[in-house]
Coordinates of C-alpha atoms in Angstrom, one line a residue:
Chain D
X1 CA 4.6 8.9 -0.8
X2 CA 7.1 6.1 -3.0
X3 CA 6.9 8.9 -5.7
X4 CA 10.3 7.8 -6.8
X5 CA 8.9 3.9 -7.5
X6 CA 5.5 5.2 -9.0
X7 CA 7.6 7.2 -11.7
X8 CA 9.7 4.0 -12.4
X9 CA 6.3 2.7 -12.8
X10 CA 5.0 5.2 -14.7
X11 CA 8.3 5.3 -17.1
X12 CA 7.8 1.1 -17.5
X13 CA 4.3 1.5 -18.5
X14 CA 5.1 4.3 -21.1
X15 CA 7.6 2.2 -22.4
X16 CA 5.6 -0.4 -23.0
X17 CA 3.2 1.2 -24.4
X18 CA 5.7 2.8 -26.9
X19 CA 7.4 -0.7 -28.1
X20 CA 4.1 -2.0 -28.4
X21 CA 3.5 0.5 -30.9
X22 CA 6.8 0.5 -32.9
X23 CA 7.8 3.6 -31.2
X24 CA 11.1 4.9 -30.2
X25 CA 10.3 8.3 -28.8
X26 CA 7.8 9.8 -26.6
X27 CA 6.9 13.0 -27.1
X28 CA 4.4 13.6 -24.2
X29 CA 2.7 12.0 -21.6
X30 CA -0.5 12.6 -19.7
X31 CA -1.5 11.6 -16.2
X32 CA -4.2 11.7 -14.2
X33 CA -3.6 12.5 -10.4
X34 CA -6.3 12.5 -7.7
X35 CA -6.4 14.8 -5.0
X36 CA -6.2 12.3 -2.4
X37 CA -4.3 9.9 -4.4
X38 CA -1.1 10.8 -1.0
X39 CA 0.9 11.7 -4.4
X40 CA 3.1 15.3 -4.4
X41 CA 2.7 16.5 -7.7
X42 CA 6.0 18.1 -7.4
X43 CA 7.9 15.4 -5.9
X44 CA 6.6 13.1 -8.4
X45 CA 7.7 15.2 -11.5
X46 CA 11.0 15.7 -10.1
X47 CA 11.2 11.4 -9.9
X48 CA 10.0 11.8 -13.5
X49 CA 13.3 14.1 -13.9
X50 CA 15.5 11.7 -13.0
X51 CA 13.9 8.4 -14.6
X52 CA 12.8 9.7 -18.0
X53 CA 16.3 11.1 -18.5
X54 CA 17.7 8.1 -20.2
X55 CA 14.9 6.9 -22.0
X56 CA 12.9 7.1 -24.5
X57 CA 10.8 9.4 -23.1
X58 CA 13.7 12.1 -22.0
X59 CA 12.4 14.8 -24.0
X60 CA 8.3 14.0 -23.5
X61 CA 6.4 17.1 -22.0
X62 CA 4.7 15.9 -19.1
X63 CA 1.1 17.0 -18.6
X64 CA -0.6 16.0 -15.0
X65 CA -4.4 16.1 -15.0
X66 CA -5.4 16.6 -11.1
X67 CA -8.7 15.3 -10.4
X68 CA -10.7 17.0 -7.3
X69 CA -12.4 14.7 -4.3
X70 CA -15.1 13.9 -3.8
X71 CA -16.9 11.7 -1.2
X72 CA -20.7 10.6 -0.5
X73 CA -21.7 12.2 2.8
X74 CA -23.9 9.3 4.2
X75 CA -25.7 12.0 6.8
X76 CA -26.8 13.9 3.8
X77 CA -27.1 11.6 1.0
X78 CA -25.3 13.5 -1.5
X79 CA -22.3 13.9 -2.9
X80 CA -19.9 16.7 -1.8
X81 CA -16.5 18.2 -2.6
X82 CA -13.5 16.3 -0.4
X83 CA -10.3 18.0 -0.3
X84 CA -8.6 15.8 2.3
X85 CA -9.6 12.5 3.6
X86 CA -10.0 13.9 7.3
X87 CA -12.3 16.9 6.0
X88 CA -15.5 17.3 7.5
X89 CA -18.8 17.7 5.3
X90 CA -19.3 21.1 4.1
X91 CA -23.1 20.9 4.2
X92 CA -23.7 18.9 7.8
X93 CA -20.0 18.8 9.4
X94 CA -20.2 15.5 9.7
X95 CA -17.2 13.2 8.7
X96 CA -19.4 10.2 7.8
X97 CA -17.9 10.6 4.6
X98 CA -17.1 7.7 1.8
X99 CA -14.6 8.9 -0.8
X100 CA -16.1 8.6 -4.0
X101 CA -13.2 10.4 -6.3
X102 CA -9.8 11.8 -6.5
X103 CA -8.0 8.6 -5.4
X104 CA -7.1 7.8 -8.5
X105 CA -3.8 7.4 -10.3
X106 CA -3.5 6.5 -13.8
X107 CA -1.2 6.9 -16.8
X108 CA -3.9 8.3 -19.2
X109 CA -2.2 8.0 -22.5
X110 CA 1.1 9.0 -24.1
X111 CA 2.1 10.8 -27.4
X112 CA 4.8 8.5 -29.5
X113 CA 6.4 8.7 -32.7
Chain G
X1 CA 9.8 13.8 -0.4
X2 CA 12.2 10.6 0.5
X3 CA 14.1 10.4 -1.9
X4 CA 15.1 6.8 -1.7
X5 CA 11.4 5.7 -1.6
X6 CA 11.5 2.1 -2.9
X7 CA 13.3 3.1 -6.0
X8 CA 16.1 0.7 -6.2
X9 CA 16.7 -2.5 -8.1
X10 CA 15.6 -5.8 -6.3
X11 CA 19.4 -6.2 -5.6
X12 CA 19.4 -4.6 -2.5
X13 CA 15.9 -6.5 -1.3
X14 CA 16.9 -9.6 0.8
X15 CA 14.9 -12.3 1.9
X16 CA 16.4 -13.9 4.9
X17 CA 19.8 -12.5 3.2
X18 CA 19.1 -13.8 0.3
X19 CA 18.5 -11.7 -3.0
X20 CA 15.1 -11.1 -3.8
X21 CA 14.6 -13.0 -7.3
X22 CA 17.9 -12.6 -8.6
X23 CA 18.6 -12.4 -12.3
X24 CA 14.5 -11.7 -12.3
X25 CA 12.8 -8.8 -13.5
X26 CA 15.1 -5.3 -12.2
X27 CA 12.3 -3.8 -10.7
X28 CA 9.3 -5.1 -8.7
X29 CA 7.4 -2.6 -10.0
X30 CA 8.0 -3.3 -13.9
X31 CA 4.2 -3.4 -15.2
X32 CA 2.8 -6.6 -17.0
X33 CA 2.4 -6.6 -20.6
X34 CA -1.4 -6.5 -21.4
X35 CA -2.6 -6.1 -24.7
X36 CA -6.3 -6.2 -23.6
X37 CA -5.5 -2.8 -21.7
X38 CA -4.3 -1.1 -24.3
X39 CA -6.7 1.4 -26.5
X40 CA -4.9 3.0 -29.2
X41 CA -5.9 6.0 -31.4
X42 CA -3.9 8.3 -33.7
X43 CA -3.2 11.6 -32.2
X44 CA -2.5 14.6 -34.8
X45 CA -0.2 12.9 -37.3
X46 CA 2.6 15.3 -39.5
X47 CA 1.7 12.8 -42.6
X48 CA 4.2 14.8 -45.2
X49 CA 7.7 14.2 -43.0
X50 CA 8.8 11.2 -43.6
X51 CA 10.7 9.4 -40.1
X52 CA 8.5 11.7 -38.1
X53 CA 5.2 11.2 -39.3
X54 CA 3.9 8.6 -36.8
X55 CA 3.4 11.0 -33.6
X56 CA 0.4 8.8 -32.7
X57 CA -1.8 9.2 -29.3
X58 CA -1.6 6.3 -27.4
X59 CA -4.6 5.6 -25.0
X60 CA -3.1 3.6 -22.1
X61 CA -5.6 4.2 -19.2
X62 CA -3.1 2.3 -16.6
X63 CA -3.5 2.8 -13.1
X64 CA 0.3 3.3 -11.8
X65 CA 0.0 0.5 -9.1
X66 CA -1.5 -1.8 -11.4
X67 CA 1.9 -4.3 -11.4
X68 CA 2.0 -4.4 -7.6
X69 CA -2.2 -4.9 -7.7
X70 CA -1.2 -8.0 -10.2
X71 CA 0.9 -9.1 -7.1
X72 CA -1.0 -8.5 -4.5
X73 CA -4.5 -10.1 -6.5
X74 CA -2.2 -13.3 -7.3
X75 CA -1.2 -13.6 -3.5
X76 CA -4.9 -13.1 -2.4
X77 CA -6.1 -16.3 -4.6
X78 CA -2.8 -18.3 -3.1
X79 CA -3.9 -17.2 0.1
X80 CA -7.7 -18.2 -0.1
X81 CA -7.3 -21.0 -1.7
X82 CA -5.2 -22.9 1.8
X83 CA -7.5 -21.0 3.8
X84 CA -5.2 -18.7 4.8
X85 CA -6.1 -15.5 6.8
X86 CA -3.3 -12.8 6.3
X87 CA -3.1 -9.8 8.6
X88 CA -0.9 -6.7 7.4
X89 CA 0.2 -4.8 10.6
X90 CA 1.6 -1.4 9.9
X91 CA 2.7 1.1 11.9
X92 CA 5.3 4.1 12.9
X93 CA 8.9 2.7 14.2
X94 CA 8.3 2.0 17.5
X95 CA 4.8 1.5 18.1
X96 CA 5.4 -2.1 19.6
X97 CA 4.4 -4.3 16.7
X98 CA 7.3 -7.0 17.6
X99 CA 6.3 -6.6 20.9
X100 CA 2.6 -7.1 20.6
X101 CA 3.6 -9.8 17.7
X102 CA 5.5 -12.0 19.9
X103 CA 3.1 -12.0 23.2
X104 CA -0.4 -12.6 20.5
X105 CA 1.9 -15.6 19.0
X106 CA 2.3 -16.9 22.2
X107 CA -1.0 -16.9 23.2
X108 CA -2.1 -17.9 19.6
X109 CA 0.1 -20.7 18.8
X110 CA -2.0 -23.3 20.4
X111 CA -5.3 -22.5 18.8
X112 CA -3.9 -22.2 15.1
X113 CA -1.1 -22.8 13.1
X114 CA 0.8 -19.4 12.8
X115 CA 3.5 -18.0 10.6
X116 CA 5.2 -14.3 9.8
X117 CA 7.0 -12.7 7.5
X118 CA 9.2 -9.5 9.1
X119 CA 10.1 -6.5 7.3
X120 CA 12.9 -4.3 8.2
X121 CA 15.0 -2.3 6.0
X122 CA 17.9 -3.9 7.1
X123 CA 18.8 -6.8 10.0
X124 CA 16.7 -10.0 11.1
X125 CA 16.4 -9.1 14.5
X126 CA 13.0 -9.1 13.9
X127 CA 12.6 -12.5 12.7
X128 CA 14.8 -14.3 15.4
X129 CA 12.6 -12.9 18.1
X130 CA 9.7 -14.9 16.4
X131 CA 11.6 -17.8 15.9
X132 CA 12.5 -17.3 19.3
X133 CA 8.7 -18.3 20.5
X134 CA 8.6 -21.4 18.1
X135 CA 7.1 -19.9 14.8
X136 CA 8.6 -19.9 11.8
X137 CA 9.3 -16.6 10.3
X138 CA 10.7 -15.1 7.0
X139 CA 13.0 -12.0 6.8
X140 CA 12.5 -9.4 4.1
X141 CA 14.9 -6.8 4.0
X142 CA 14.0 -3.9 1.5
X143 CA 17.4 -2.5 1.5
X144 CA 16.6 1.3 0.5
X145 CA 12.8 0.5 0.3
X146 CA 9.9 2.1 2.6
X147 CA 7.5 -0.9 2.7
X148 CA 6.8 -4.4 1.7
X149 CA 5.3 -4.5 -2.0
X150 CA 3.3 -8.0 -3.2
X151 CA 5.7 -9.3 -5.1
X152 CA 8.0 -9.5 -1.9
X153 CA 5.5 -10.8 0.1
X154 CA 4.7 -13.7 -3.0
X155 CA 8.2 -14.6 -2.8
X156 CA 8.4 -15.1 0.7
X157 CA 4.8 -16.8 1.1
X158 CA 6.9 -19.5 -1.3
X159 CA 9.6 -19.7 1.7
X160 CA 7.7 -20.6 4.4
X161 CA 5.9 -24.1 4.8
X162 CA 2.4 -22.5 5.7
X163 CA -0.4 -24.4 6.7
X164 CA -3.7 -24.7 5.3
X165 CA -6.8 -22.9 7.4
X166 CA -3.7 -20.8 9.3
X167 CA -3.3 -17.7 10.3
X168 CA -0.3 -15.1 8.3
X169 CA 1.1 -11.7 9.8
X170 CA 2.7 -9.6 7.2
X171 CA 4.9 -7.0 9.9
X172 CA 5.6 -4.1 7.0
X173 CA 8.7 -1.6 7.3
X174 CA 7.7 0.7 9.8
X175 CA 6.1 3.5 8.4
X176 CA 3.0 5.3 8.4
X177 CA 2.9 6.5 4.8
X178 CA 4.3 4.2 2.0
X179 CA 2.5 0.5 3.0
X180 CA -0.6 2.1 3.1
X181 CA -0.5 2.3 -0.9
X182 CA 0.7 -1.1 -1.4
X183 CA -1.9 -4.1 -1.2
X184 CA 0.2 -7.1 -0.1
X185 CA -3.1 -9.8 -0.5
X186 CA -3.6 -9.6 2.8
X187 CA -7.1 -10.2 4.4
X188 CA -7.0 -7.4 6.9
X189 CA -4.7 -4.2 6.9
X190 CA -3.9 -3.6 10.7
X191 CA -2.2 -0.5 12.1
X192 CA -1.0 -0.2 15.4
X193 CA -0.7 3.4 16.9
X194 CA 0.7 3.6 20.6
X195 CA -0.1 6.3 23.1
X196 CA 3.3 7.9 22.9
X197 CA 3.3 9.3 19.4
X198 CA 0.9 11.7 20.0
X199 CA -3.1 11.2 18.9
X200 CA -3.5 13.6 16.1
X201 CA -1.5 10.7 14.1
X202 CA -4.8 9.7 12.5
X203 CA -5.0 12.8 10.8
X204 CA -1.2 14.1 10.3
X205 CA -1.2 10.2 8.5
X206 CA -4.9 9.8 6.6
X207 CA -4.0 7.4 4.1
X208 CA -3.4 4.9 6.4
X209 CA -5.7 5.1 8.5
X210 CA -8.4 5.3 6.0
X211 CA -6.8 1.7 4.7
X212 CA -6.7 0.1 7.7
X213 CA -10.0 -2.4 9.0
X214 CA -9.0 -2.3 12.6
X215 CA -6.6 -0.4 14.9
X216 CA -4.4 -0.9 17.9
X217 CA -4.4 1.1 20.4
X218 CA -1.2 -0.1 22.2
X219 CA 0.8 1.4 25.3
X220 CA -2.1 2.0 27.2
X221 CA -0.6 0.9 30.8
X222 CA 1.5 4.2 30.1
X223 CA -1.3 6.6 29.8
X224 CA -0.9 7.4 33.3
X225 CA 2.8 8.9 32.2
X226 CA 2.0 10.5 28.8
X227 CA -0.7 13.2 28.1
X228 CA -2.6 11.2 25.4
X229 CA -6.5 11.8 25.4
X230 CA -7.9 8.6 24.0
X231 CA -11.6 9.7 23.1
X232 CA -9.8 12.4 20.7
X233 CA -7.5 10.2 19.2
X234 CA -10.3 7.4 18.4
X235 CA -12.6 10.5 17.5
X236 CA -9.8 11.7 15.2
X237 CA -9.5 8.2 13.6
X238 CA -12.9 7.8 12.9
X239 CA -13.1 11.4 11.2
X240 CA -10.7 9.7 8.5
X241 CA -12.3 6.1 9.0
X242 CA -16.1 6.3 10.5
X243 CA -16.2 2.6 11.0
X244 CA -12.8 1.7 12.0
X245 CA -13.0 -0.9 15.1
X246 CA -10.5 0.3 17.9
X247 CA -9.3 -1.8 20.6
X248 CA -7.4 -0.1 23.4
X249 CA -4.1 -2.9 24.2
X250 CA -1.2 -3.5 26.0
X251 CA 1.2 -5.4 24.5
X252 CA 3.9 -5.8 27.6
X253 CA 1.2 -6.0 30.2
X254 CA -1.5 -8.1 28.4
X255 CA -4.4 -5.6 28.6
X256 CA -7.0 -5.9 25.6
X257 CA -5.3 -9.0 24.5
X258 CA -7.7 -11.4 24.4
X259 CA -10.3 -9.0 22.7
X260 CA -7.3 -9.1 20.0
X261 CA -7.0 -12.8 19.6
X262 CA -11.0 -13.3 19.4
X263 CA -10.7 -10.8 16.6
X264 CA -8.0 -13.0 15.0
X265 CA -9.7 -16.4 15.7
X266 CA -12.9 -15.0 14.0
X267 CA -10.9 -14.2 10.9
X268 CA -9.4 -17.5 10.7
X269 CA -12.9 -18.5 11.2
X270 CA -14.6 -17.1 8.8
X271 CA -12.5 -17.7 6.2
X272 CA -12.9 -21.0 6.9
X273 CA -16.7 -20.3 6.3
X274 CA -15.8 -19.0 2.9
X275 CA -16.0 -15.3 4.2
X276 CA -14.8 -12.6 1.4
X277 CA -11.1 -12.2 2.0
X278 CA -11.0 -8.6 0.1
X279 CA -9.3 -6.1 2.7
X280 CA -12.4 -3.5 2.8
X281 CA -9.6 -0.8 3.4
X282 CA -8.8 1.5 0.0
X283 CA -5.2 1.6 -0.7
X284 CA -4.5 5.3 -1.7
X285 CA -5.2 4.4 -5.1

């Protein structure tokens, strides 16, 4: 989804971050992707492609942290791994099932000089 | 992916025809400056070259919707403060919303005062077949763009003379992917799913049906045409959403209606009871 508009996000909140600092070049950026955060990893580094290319971030290495699911299964009380928000539990096959992790999606932290 | 996913400027994003913000910020999505968020550390530093000896880690811990959650959080106070109860409906192209929108405002107008804001990507058809039933109505056009984002919807909210303790539909671009991501402020995400798209929708589009706090079942005078098992399609919905409320309707013939409106009425209500106005749906992030 909108992976285009996240990366201009992502780009504005780099730079940012960067002038902040007294920085005028990136050199690397991390980000942390959930699982069932709807983002395609691919898709979004290809957005990256085409935003970071005239800034000051053109030549950062981009490193993508994925983060698995995982949801709170209310027919077993516990917690168990979710790979898609439809997914059924793997211990009762329930879907009573309350995402827990892996929707998140953050800019984690950048390397500047 | 769509490439042309809500990545233009706010030039081509027309309220009513009018730019959206014009000589404002370029993007809506262009994040606020916060110091408090910020945690920095230095990273490994190459302290004997001189000009490239600062390569410093900087911790930034930013979630990437954070500008439009700015948005949306400063519409939800606006809101809440006039006692406003603002209902996002969201749905594929041609599911009915209009439809559904235009017969529930005339059967709603006389028990609350009632306002919308339309978006299309282009045209304001949309908004002169609300006018057309007496209420006033706000056009966003998002040009290029998917969905509605807050700051659109803030802009608009400014637009239209809204009454205090009165009710606010928010009809997003139609599209099942995109607006579920986006909190607008609204009270209530809505999304409206008709009997002839098909009824594994739920699943082939999780997101937003894990966001939304009530569907709409609409079409249903045509499930005597279309092969559409209801029971799976609710069971589907509730495998991505156990306690999603679904109410079967028909917008054209008027059946379910009513359950609709007294679902409406008792948001307005209890908002005017000081009820929480946080949308229990989870945007995608």
């Amino acid at each position: 989804m909108h992976e285009m508009a996240l990366a201009e996000s992502i780009l504005e909140v780099v730079e940012q971050a960067a002038r902040a600092q007294q920085c005028t070049r990136v050199t690397a950026i991390r980000l942390e992707i959930g699982t069932l955060a709807g983002i395609e990893v691919s898709a979004l580094r290809f957005g990256l492609e085409v935003v970071l290319a005239h800034s000051l971030a053109r030549e950062a290495r981009l490193d993508i942290d994925t983060l698995e699911g995982e949801g709170w299964c209310m027919r077993c009380s516990q917690n168990v791994p979710l790979k898609a928000l439809y997914d059924p539990c793997p211990s009762c096959g329930g879907y009573q099932i309350q995402p827990l992790r892996g929707t998140e999606m953050r800019v984690k932290e950048i390397l500047a000089l | 992916m769509c490439q042309v996913c809500g990545c233009e400027t706010t030039t081509s994003v027309l309220v009513d025809g009018v730019p959206l913000n014009p000589g404002g910020p370029a993007s809506p999505y262009r994040p606020v400056q916060g110091q408090s968020l910020l945690h920095f550390g230095m990273g490994p530093a190459h302290a004997h070259a001189p000009g490239l000896s600062q390569e410093k880690m900087i911790r930034i811990e930013r979630d990437i919707l954070d500008k439009n959650n700015t948005y949306a959080r400063s519409n939800r106070e606006w809101l809440a403060q006039r006692q406003i109860f603002c209902v996002n409906l969201m749905s594929s192209p041609g599911s009915g919303k209009t439809t559904l929108l235009v017969n529930t405002l005339q059967r709603i107008q006389s028990r609350v005062p009632v306002a919308v804001v339309e978006g299309d990507q282009q045209t304001s058809q949309d908004a002169e077949r609300i006018r057309a039933t007496g209420v006033p109505a706000v056009q966003i056009n998002t040009g290029k763009g998917c969905h509605l984002d807050a700051h659109m919807v803030g802009q608009s909210l400014q637009q239209l003379q809204l009454q205090p303790a009165s009710l606010l539909f928010i009809e997003n671009v139609g599209n099942l992917v995109c607006p579920a991501g986006f909190d607008l402020g609204e009270a209530r995400k809505v999304v409206i799913l008709s009997v002839t798209e098909g009824e594994d929708k739920p699943l082939k589009y999780p997101d937003m049906f894990h966001a939304a706090d009530l569907m709409l079942l609409n079409k249903v005078d045509l499930l005597p045409y279309v092969s559409f098992d209801v029971a799976r399609c609710m069971e589907m919905a509730r495998r991505v959403n156990p306690a999603l409320p679904i109410l079967p309707v028909s917008a054209t013939r008027g059946d379910g209606l009513q359950d609709w409106i007294d679902w409406l009425l008792a948001g307005v209500q209890g908002l005017r009871q000081g009820a929480p106005v946080e949308s229990s749906g989870v945007p995608a992030a």
